[in-house]
Structure formats: structure tokens, C-alpha cells
Tab-separated table of C-alpha atoms in Angstrom:
chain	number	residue	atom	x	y	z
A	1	UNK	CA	12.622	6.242	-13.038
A	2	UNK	CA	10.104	4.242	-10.483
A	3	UNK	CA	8.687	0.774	-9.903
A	4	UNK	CA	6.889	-1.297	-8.174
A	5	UNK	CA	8.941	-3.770	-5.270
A	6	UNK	CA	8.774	-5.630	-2.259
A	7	UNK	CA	11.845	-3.732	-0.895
A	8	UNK	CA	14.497	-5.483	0.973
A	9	UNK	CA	22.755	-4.206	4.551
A	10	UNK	CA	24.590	-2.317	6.402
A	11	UNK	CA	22.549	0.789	8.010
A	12	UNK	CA	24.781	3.278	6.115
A	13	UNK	CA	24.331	1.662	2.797
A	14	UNK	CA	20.691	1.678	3.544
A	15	UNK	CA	20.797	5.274	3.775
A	16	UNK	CA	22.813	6.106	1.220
A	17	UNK	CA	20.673	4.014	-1.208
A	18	UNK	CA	17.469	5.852	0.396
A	19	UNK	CA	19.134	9.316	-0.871
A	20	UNK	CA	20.021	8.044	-4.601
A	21	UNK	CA	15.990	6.607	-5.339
A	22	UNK	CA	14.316	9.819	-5.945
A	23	UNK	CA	10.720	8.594	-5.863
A	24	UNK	CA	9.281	5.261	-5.948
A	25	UNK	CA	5.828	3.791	-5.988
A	26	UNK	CA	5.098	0.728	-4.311
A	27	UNK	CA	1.495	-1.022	-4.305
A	28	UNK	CA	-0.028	-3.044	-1.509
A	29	UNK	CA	-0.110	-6.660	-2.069
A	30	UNK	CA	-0.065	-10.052	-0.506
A	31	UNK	CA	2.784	-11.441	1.351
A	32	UNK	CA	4.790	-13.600	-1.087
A	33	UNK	CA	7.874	-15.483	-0.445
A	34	UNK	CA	11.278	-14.024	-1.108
A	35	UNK	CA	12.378	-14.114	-4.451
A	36	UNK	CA	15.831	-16.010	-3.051
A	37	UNK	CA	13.708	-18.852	-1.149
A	38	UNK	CA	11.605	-19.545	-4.089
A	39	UNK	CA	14.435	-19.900	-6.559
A	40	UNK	CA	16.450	-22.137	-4.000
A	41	UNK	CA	13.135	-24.141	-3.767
A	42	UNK	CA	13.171	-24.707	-7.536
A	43	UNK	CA	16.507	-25.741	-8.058
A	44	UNK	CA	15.863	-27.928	-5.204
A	45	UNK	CA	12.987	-29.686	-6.813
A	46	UNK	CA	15.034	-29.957	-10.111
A	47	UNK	CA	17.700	-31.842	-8.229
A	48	UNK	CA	15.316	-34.051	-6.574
A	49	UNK	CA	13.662	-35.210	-10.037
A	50	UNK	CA	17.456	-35.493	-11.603
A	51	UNK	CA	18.551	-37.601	-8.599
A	52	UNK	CA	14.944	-39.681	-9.118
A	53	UNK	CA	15.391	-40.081	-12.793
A	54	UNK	CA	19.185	-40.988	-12.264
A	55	UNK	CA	17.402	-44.340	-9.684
A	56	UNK	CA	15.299	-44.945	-12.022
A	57	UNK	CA	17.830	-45.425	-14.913
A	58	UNK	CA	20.328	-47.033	-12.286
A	59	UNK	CA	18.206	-49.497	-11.320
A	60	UNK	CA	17.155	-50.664	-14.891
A	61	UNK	CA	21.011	-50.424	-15.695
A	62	UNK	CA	20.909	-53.572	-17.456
A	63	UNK	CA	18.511	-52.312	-20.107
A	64	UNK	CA	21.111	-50.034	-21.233
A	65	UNK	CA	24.623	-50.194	-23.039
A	66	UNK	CA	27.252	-47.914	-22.849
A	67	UNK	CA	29.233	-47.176	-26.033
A	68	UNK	CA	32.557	-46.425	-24.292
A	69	UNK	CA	32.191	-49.943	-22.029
A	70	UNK	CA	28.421	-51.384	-22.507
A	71	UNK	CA	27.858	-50.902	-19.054
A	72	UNK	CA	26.015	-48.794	-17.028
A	73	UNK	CA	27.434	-47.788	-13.486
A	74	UNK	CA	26.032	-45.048	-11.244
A	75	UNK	CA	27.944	-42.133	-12.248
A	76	UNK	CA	26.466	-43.285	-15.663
A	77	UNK	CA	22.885	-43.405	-14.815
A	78	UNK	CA	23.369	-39.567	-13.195
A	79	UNK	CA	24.950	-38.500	-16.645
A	80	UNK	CA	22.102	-39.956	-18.627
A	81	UNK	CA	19.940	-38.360	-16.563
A	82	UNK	CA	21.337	-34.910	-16.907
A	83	UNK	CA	21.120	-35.029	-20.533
A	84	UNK	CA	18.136	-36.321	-21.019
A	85	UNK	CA	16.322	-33.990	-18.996
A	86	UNK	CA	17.827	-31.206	-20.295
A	87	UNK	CA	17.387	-32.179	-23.679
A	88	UNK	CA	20.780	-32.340	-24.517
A	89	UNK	CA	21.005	-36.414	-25.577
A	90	UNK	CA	24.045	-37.070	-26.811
A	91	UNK	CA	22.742	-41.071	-27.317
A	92	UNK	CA	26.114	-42.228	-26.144
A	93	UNK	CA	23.999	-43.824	-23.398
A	94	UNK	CA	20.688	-45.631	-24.732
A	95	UNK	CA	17.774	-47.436	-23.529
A	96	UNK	CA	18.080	-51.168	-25.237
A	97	UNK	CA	15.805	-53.442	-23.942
A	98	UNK	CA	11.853	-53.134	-24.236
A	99	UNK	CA	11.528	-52.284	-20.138
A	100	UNK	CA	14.067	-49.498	-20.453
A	101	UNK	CA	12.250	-47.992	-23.340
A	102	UNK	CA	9.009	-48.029	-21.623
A	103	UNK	CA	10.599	-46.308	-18.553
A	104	UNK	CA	11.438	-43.753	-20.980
A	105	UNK	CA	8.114	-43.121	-22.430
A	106	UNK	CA	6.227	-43.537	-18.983
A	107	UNK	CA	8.957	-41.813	-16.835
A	108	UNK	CA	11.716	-40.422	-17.771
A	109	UNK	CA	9.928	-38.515	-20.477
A	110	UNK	CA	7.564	-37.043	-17.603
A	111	UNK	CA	10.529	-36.222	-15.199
A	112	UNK	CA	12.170	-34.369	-18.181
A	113	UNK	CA	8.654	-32.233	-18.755
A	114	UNK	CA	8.656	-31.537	-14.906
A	115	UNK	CA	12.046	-30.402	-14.878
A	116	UNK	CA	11.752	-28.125	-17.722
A	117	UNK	CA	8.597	-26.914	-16.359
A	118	UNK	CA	10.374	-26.238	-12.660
A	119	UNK	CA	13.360	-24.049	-14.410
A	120	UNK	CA	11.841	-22.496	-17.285
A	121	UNK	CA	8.749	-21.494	-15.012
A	122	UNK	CA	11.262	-20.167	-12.707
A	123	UNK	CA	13.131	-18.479	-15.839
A	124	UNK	CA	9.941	-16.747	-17.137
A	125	UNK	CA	8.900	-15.794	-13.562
A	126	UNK	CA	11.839	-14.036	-12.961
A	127	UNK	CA	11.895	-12.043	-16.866
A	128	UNK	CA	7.739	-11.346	-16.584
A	129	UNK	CA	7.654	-9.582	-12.971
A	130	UNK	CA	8.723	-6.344	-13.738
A	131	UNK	CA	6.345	-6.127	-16.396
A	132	UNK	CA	3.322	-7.430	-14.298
A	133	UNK	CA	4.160	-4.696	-12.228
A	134	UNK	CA	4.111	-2.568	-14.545
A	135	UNK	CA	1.420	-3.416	-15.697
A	136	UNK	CA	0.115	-3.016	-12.390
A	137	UNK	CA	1.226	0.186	-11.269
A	138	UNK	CA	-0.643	1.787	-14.816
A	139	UNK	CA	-3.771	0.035	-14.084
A	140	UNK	CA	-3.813	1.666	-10.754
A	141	UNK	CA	-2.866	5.013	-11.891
A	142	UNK	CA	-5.664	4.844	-14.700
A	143	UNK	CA	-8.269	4.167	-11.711
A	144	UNK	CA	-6.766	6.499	-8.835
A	145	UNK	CA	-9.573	9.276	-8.645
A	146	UNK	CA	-10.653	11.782	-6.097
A	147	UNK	CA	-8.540	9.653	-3.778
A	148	UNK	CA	-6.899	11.084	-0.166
A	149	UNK	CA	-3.121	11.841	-0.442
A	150	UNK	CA	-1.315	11.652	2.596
A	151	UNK	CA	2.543	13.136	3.239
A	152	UNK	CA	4.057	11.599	6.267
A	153	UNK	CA	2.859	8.109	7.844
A	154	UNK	CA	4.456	9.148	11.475
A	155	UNK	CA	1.483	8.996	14.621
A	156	UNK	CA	0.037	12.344	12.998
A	157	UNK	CA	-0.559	10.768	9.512
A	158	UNK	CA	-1.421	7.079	10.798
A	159	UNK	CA	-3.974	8.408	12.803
A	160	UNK	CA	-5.336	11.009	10.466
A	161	UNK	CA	-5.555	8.513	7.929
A	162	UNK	CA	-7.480	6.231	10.563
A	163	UNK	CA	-10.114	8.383	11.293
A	164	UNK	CA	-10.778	9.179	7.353
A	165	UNK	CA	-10.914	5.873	7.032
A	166	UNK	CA	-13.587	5.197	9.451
A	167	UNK	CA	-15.794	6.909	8.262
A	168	UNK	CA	-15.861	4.440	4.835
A	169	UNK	CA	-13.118	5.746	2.524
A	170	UNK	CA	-11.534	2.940	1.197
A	171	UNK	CA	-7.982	2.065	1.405
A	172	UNK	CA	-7.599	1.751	-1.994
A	173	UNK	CA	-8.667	5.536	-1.898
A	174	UNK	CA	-5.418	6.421	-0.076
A	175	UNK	CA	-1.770	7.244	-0.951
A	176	UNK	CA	1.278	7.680	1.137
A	177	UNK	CA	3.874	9.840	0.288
A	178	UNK	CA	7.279	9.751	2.761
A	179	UNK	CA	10.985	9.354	2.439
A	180	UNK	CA	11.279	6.608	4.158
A	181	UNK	CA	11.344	3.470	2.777
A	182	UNK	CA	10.383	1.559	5.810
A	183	UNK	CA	7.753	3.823	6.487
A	184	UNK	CA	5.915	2.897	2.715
A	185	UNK	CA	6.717	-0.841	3.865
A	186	UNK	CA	4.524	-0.559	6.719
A	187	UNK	CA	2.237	1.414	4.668
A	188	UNK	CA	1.546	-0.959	2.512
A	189	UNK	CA	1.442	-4.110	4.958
A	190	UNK	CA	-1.483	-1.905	6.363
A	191	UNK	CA	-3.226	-1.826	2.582
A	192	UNK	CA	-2.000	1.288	1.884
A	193	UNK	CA	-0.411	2.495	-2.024
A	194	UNK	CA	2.791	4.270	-0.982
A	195	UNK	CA	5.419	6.439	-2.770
A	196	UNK	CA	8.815	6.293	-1.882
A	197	UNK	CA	10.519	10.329	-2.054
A	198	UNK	CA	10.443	13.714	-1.089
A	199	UNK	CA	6.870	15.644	-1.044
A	200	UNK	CA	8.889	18.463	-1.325
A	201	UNK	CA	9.342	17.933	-4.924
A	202	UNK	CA	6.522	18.293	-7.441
A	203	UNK	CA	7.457	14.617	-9.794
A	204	UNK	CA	7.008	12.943	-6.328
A	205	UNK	CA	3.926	13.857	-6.119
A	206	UNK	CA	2.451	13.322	-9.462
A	207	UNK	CA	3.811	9.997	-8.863
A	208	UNK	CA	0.920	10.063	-6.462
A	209	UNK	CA	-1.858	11.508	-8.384
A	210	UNK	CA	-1.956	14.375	-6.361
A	211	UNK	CA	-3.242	16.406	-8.836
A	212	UNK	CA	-6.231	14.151	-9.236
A	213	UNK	CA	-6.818	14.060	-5.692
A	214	UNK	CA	-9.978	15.042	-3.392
A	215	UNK	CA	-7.994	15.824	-0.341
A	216	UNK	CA	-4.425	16.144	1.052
A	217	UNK	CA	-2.993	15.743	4.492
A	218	UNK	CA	0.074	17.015	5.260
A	219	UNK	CA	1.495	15.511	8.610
A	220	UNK	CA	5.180	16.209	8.422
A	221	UNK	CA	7.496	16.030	11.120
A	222	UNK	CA	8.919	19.590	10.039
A	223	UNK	CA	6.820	22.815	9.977
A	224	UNK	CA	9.281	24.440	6.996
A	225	UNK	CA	8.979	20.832	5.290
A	226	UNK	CA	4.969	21.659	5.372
A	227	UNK	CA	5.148	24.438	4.341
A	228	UNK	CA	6.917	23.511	1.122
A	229	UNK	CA	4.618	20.415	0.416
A	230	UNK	CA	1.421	22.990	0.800
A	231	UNK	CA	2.925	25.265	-2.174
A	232	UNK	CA	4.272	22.453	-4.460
A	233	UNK	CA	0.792	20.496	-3.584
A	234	UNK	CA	-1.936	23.610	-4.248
A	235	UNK	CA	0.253	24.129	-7.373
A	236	UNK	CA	-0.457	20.842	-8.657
A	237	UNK	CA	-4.221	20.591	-7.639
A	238	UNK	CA	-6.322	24.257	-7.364
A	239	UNK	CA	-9.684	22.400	-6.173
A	240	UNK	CA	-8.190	19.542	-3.331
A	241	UNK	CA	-8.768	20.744	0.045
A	242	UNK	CA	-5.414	20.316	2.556
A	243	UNK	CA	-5.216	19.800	5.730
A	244	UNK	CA	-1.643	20.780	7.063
A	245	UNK	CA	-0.674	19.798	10.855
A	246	UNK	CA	2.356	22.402	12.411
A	247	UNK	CA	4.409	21.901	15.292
A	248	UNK	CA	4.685	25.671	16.216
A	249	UNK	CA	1.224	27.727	16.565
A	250	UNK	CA	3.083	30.733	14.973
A	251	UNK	CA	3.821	29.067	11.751
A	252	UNK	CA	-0.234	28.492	11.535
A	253	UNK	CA	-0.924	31.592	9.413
A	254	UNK	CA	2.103	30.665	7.153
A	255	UNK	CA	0.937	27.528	6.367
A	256	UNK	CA	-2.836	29.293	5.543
A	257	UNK	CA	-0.647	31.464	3.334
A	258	UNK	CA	0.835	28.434	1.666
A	259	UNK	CA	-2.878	27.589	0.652
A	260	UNK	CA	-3.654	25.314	3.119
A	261	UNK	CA	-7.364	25.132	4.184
A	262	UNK	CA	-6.920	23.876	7.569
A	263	UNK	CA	-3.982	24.053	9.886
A	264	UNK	CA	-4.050	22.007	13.056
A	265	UNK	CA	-1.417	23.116	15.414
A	266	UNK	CA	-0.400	19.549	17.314
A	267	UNK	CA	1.951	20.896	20.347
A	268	UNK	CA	-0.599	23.479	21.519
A	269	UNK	CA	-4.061	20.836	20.808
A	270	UNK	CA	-2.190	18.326	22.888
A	271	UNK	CA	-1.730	20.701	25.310
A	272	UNK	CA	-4.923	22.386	25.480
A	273	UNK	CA	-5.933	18.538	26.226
A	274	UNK	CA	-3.498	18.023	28.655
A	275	UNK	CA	-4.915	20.733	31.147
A	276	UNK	CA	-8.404	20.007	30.624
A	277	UNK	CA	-7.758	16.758	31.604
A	278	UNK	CA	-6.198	18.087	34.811
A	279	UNK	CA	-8.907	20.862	35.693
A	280	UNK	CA	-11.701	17.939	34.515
A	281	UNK	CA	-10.919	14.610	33.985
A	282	UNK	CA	-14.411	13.774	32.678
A	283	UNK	CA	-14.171	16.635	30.544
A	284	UNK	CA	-10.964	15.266	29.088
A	285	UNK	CA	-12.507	11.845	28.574
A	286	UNK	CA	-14.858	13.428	26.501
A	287	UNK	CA	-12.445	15.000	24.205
A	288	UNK	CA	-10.881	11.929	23.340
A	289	UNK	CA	-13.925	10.079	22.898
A	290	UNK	CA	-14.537	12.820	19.989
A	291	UNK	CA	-11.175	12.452	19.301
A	292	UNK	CA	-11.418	9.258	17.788
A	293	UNK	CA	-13.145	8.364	15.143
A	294	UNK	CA	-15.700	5.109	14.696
A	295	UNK	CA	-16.720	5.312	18.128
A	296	UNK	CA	-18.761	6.650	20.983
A	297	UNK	CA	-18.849	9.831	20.284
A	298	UNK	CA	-18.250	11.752	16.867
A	299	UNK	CA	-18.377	15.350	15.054
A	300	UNK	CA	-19.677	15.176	11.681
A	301	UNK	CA	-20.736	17.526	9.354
A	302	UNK	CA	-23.767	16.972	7.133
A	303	UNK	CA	-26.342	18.560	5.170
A	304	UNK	CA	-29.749	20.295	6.570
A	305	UNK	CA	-32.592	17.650	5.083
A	306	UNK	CA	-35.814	19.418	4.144
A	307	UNK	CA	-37.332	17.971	7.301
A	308	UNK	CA	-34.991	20.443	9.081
A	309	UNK	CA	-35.843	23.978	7.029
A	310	UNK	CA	-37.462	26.562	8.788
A	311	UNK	CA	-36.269	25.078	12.440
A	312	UNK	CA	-34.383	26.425	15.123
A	313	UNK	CA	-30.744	24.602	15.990
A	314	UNK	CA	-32.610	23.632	19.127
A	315	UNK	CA	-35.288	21.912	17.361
A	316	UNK	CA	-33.242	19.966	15.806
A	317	UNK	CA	-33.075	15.916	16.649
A	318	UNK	CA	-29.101	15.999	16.594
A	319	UNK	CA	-27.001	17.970	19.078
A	320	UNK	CA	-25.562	20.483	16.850
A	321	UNK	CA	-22.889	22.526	17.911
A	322	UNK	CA	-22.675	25.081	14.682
A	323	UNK	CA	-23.558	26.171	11.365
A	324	UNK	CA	-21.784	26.191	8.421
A	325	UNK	CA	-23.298	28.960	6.247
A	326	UNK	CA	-21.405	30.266	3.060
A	327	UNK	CA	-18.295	30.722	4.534
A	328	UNK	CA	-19.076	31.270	7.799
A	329	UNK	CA	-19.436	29.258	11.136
A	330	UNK	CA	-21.841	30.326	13.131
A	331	UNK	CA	-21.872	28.898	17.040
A	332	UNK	CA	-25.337	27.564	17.788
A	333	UNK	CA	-26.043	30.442	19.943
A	334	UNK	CA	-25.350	32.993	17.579
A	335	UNK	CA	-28.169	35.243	17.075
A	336	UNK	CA	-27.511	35.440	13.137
A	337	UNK	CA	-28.567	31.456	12.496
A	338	UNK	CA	-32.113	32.190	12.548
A	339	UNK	CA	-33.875	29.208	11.501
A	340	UNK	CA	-31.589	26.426	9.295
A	341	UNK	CA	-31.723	26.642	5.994
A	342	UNK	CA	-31.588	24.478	2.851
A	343	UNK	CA	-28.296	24.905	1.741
A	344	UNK	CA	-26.406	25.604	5.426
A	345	UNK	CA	-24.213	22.422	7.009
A	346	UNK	CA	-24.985	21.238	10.441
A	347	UNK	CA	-21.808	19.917	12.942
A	348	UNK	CA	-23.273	17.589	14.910
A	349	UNK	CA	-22.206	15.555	17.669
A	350	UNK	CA	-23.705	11.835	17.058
A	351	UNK	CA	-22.975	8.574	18.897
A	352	UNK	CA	-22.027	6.074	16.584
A	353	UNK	CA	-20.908	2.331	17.425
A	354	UNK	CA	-17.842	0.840	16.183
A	355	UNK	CA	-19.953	-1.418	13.129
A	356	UNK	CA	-21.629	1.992	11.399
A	357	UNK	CA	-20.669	3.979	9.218
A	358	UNK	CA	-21.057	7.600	8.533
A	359	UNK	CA	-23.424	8.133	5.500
A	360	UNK	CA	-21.747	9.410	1.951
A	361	UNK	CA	-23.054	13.130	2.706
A	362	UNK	CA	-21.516	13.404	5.959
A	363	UNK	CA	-18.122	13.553	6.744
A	364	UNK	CA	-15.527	14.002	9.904
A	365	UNK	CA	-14.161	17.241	10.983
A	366	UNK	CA	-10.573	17.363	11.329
A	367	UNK	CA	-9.636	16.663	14.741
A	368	UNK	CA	-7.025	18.772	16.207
């Protein structure tokens, strides 16, 4: 079972309720009222036109009789009022005179459309939402192709996500997978789709197209829980490339094993940052400049244009730092390059301002 929601007391009760939802897919959308407030809005509205159209009847009392008393007091006016506007008209109370029967036709009439309108609307609101959701959630599903999956939205996936994005992948392009349901909230306030379960299990991942999708990240906050997501997600999709980032440098080659194509080890990265910024502060500026994506400085990768075949790496307009040849990457000193050919890859370093974009055939390396 899933759906769409705008989730909404006690922490325990949270948590217990987090454990019983196996997976869940929520959309992004716009922020809407709660469902509560608008309701209580409604009803309020109905009460104001039955208290109007109870005035209105009150105050023309003496064009209608009574057939208990032939009078018309105020508790009167507020019972013809209720059942006229709900239809009910039990003509115990009735309009006699030629101003009171007008007042029905011009008013009354009108107020009874309006209030009808005001709880029915609410009424077929209420039924019709899970299946415009529905509805919803297919429509995206039918259109979710070659998209980025991402498991865990913690600083590693945020920021992984960030820098993909930068570079022009759209965020309807993206899905979040993580257990958390407060996590997929702020997800998708940030214009993110989300699914609500355990990436450990393979129906929470369909739930997330994963086996139509271009690229995974895996950014877990456990290196055994990544290891896990990279066998359930490369047996779901053969062709995605994933990206897996481990806590512990030793688990690296596990996670390669696992059949992820990239593993970025974030304890020892961080590190290796930490002292160059102590043995070179500039240095260490310049890492983080690289670092992050959109600006200043950036490593793509691209494809050699035929201007470039038959050149040395040094003849070459951008600063490139290796080849990618087959499988291989070559430094830019390494004696095998030769001159660049037609089908190799160039990583580049390129300076890039926080309006451009990186062009379709280039892309970001993963940053460690």
C-alpha cells in the first residue's frame, strides 16, 4: 500500500507509526492549508450565510405566518432558515406577502445555492483527493525516466544532490528515498519527489523507479546499510551507474564488490582536507572551491571536439588534468596519452560563474 500526503503526536507514537508504513511516496507540491483549517473555514462561512438568511427572514417577519401561532419570532426566522437552506422545507413556516416572496426568489434562494455550494464543495473535496493523488502519483510514474535516485537526504545526500543539480538536472529528475518521514518532508519543501521506507528493501525502491533510473547515490549514514542498498539497487537496474559514499575506507572495496561504480570514502576525504588546509591554507581554499559545484572553480568531464584530435593535453585551451580512455585514466603527464583522440574524455578544470550552466555533454565528477 502507498500514497500520496502532506504528512502531519506524541514522539513515540510518531515512531511507532514510522515503523508500521513500509514505503510511501510523496510528491512535491505547493503549500496548501491544513485540511482541519479549511473545513473549520467552511462551516464557518455556512453559519455566517444561515445566521444572514435567518436576519433577513427576521426582519421581514411580518410577511410570514406561522401555522402553530401565525407569528414569526426569532428562534422562528433561524428555523426557517435552516430548512430552507438545506432543502429540507417542511412549509410549516411560509413566505405570505409579495415582499417576503421576492426575498425568497432574490435572496434566500441565493443564500441556499451558496450554502450548498460551501458544504457539498467541501464534501466532494474531501471524497476526490485521494483520487487526484492518485491520479497524480501515476502520471508521474508514467513520466519518471533516466531520472537520479538518491538514498539518504542527510549533509552527504543534500549536498550530492546540490551539485548534480547545478549542473542543470532538473528537480523533477530527482527522487529521495529515506526512512524518515521528516526527512521526505523537507525533501519535498525543497522540490524534491520523495519515498517514505527502507532502501534496503527492493518494493521501496521500485516505488522509486529505480530500475528506470540513470544514476543512483547512495549516501547512507551506515556503511552495512550501503552496502545492502548497492546489491538490492544493481539488482534492480544492470545499466545505472552508483555512486556509494562509506564511512570506513576499509569497507571501500566491499562496496565496489556490491557493484558500486564509485565509492567515496567521507571520514578519510574530510580528512585529507583537513591537513591540507593546515600545511596550505590556499591550497585548501582551492579544494573547496572545486568542491562545490556552480561556482568558481569546477571539474567536469567532457568529450574531445574534433578541434582537439591530434593535440597534445598541453595544447589544449582547457586545463586538463586527465584522460579518460576506455577504461582507463590516464594523468596528463602520462607518457601513454599521446595526442587526444576522438573518442577519449577530457577532466578539465573550468571556471564557471554562478548563472552558467554546464553543457548537456559534460558532466561533474563526483566530489569526494
Amino acid at each position: 500500500m502507498f500514497h500520496v500526503k502532506l504528512p502531519g503526536h506524541d514522539a513515540i507514537a510518531r515512531q511507532a507509526g514510522e515503523r508500521l508504513v513500509t514505503h510511501r511516496v510523496e510528491l512535491p507540491r505547493q503549500r496548501v492549508e491544513r485540511p482541519l483549517f479549511q473545513v473549520t473555514k467552511r462551516v464557518l462561512m455556512a453559519l455566517l450565510v444561515l445566521v444572514g438568511t435567518a436576519f433577513i427572514v427576521y426582519f421581514d417577519r411580518e410577511g410570514y405566518t406561522d401555522n402553530s401561532d401565525k407569528s414569526v419570532d426569532l428562534l422562528d426566522a433561524f428555523y426557517y432558515a435552516t430548512v430552507t437552506l438545506s432543502t429540507t422545507g417542511y412549509g410549516d413556516i411560509t413566505p405570505v406577502s409579495d415582499g417576503a416572496r421576492l426575498t425568497n426568489i432574490f435572496l434566500i434562494t441565493p443564500l441556499r445555492v451558496l450554502f450548498l455550494i460551501i458544504l457539498v464543495g467541501t464534501t466532494l473535496e474531501v471524497l476526490t483527493e485521494r483520487t487526484r493523488e492518485e491520479w497524480r502519483l501515476n502520471r508521474w510514474r508514467t513520466a519518471l525516466r533516466e531520472h537520479t535516485v538518491v538514498i539518504g537526504f542527510g549533509t552527504k545526500g543534500r549536498s550530492a544532490i546540490q551539485t548534480v543539480c547545478a549542473t542543470g538536472l532538473k528537480k523533477e529528475q530527482v527522487v529521495v528515498v529515506d526512512p524518515s518521514s521528516k526527512v521526505i518532508e523537507a525533501a519535498t519543501a525543497d522540490g524534491y519527489a520523495g519515498v517514505i521506507g527502507d532502501a534496503t528493501r527492493s518494493d521501496v525502491l521500485l516505488r522509486a523507479e529505480v530500475q528506470r533510473a540513470r544514476q543512483i547515490i547512495i549516501a547512507t549514514q551506515r556503511d552495512d546499510t550501503a552496502v545492502l542498498v548497492t546489491l538490492t539497487a544493481r539488482q534492480l537496474n544492470r545499466k545505472a551507474k552508483i555512486v556509494a559514499a562509506v564511512r570506513e575506507e576499509e569497507n571501500a572495496p566491499l562496496l565496489k564488490q556490491s557493484g558500486a561504480d564509485a565509492v567515496i570514502t567521507s571520514a578519510s576525504a574530510a580528512g585529507r582536507l583537513l591537513g591540507l588546509s593546515v600545511l596550505s591554507p590556499s591550497a585548501g581554499m582551492v579544494m573547496e572551491d572545486l568542491i562545490q559545484q556552480g561556482s568558481g572553480l569546477d571539474m567536469t568531464e567532457r568529450p574531445v571536439i574534433k578541434a582537439e584530435v591530434g593535440k597534445g593535453v598541453r595544447e589544449i585551451e582547457d586545463l586538463v588534468v586527465s584522460v579518460v580512455r576506455g577504461h582507463r585514466v590516464l594523468g596528463y603527464d602520462d607518457p601513454a596519452i599521446g595526442k587526444v583522440q576522438l573518442t577519449d574524455r577530457l577532466i578539465t578544470i573550468v571556471r564557471v560563474s554562478p548563472h552558467s550552466h554546464v553543457a548537456p555533454d559534460m558532466r561533474p565528477l563526483p566530489q569526494d
